[in-house]
XYZ file of C-alpha atoms in Angstrom:
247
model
C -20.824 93.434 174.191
C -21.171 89.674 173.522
C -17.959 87.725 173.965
C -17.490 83.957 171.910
C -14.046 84.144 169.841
C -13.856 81.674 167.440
C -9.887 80.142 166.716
C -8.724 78.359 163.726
C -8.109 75.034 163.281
C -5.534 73.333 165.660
C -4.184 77.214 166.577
C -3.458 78.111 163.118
C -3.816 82.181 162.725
C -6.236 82.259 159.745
C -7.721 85.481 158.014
C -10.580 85.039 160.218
C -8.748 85.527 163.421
C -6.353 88.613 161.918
C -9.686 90.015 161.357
C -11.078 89.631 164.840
C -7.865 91.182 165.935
C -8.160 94.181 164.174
C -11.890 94.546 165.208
C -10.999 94.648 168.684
C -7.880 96.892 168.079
C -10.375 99.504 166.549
C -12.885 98.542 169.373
C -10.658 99.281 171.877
C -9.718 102.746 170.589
C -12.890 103.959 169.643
C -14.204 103.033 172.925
C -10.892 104.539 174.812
C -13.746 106.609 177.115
C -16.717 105.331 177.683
C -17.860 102.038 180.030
C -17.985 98.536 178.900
C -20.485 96.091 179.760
C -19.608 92.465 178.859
C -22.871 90.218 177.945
C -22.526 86.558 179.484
C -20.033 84.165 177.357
C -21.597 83.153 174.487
C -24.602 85.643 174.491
C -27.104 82.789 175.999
C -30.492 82.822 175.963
C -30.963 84.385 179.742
C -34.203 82.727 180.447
C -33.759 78.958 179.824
C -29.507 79.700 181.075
C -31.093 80.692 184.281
C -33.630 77.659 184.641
C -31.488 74.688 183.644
C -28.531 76.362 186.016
C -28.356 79.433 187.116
C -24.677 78.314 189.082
C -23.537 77.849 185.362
C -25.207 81.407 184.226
C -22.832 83.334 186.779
C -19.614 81.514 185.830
C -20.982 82.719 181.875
C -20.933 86.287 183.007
C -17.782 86.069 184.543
C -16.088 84.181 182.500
C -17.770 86.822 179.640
C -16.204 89.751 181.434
C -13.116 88.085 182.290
C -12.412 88.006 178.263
C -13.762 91.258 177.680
C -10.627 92.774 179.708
C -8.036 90.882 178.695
C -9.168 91.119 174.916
C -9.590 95.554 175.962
C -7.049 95.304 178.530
C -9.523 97.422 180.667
C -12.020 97.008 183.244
C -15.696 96.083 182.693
C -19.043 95.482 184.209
C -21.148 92.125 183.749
C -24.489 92.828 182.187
C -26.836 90.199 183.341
C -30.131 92.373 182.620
C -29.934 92.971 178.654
C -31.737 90.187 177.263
C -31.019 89.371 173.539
C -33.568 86.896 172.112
C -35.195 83.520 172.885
C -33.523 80.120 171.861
C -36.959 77.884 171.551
C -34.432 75.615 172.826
C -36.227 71.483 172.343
C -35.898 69.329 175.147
C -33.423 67.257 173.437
C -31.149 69.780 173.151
C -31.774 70.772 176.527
C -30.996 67.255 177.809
C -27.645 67.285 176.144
C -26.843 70.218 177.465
C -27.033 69.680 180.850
C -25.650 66.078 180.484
C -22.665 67.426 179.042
C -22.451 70.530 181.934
C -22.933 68.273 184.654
C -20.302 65.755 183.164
C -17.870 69.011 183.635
C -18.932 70.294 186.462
C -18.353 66.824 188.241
C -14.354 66.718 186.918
C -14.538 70.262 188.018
C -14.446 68.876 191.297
C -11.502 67.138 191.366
C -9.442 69.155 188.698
C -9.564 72.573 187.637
C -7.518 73.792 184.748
C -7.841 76.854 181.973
C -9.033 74.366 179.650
C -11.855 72.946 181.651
C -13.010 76.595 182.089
C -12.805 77.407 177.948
C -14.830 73.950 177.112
C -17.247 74.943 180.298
C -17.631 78.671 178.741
C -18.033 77.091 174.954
C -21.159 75.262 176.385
C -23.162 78.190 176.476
C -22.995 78.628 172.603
C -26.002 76.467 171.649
C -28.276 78.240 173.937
C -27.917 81.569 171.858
C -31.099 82.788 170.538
C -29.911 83.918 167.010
C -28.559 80.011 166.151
C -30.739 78.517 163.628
C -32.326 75.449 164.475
C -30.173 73.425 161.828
C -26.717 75.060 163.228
C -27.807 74.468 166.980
C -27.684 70.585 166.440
C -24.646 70.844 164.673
C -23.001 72.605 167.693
C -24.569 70.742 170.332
C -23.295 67.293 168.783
C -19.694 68.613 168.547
C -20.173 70.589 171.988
C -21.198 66.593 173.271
C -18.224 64.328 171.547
C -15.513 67.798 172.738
C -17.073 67.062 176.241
C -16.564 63.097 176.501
C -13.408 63.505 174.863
C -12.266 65.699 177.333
C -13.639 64.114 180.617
C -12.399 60.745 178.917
C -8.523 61.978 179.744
C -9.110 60.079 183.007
C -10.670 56.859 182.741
C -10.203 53.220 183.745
C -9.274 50.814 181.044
C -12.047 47.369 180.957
C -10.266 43.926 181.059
C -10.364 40.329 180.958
C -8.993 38.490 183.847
C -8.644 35.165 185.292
C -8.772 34.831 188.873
C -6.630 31.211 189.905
C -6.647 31.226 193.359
C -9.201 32.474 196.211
C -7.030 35.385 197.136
C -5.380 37.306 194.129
C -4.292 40.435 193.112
C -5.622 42.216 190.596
C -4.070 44.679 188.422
C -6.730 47.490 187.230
C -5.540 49.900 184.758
C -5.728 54.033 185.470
C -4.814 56.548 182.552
C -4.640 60.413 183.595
C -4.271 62.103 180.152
C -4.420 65.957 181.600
C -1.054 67.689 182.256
C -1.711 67.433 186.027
C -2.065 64.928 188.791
C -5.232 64.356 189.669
C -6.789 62.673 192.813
C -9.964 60.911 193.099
C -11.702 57.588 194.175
C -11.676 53.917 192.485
C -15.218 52.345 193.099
C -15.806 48.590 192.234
C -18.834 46.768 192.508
C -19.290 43.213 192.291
C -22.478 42.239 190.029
C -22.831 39.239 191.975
C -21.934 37.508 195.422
C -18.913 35.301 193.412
C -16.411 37.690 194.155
C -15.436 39.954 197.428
C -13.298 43.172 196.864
C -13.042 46.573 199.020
C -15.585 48.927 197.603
C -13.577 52.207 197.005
C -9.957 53.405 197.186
C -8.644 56.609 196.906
C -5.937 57.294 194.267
C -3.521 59.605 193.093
C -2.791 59.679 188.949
C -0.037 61.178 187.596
C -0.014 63.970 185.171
C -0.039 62.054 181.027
C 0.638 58.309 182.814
C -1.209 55.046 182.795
C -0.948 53.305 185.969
C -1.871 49.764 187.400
C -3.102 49.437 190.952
C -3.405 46.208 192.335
C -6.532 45.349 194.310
C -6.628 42.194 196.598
C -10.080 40.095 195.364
C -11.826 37.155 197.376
C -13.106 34.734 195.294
C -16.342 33.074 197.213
C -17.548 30.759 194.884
C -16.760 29.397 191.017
C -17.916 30.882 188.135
C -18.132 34.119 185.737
C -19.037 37.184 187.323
C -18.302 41.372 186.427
C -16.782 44.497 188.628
C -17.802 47.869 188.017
C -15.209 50.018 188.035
C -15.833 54.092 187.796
C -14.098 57.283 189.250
C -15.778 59.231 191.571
C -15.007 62.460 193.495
C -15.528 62.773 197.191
C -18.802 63.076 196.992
C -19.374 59.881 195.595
C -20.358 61.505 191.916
C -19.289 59.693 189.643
C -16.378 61.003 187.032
C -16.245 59.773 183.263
C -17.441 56.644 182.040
C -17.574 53.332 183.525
C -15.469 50.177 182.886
C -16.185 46.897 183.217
C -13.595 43.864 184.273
C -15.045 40.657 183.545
C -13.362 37.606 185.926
């Protein structure tokens, strides 16, 4: 049984969905004895899923089974064997798919939500082998721009600033748009020897706030210079995009 519901728009119920409901009403009844075995999320092409990451292939299955039962309210058994089709997937897409899993699997790290999990499961989508060519670059473009939107809740804001004196504070802005708080690291790096400031600090963003953290800089000698300024998790990976504060 494949598993990939499709909603409607911004949680409306339309025909579509009332449908789907009765389908797996009738489903459910007509399968009352037999055993179910749940396909992975997103019925993905097994071969290249299992090449380009084979961590990301077992959280498809389970996530695929963990739908199956609470759509059947029963218990089920991953099928990781049955292979549907082949995807003749381009490198292109390829790229952008694993761009946009790694760029989740990284926030994964340092926050893990329901909704993370759904947009993580949705990936798998334009690797299945029956998507026409045309309507796999349609889904892989909106799979990309849902996947920076999302890991774009947390990010730190670029700015202009003016540094007057040789030690100053200054104020760097952190936005946290999920519903939780979420810990990571600040990294800054200088782009020249102009400026001196402690390369990483570990903060604490609370859930839907904007925050300013002051950082003490050193300034060595006159003139223009940048920071770097990303998120990363303990590992030193780095989280979202970065930002750049020109002094």
């Amino acid at each position: 049984m494949a598993t990939s519901p499709r909603g409607t728009a911004e949680g409306r119920r339309g025909a579509g969905a009332l449908a789907a409901k009765s389908w797996l009403t009738r489903l459910a009844l007509s399968t009352g004895g037999d055993h179910i075995y749940a396909l992975a999320y997103g019925n993905p092409d097994i071969a290249i899923a299992r090449s380009l990451a084979p961590s990301e292939f077992t959280f498809y299955l389970a996530y695929g089974k963990s739908q199956v039962e609470k759509q059947l309210k029963r218990k089920a058994t991953a099928d990781e064997l049955t292979v549907t089709g082949t995807s003749n997937m381009s490198a292109l897409f390829k790229k952008d798919y694993t761009q946009s899993r790694q760029s989740l699997s990284k926030l994964s790290t340092v926050i893990n939500t329901p909704e993370i999990e759904a947009i993580r499961a949705n990936l798998s989508v334009v690797l299945n082998p029956y998507m026409k060519k045309e309507d796999r670059e349609i889904f892989t473009k909106d799979a990309i721009f849902s996947v920076e939107k999302f890991v774009n809740k947390l990010r730190v804001t670029n700015g202009n600033y003016q540094l007057t004196s040789k030690e100053v504070k200054v104020p760097i802005t952190l936005t946290n748009d999920f519903d939780v708080p979420v810990t990571l690291f600040l990294n800054l790096s200088p782009q020249n020897s102009r400026v001196q400031v402690g390369g990483e600090y570990k903060v604490t963003i609370a859930a839907k706030s904007r925050s300013q953290l002051a950082v003490p800089f050193t300034v060595i000698a006159p003139g223009a210079t940048s920071v770097i300024a990303k998120f990363t998790n303990d590992k030193g990976q780095k989280i979202g995009k970065e930002a750049t504060l020109t002094l």
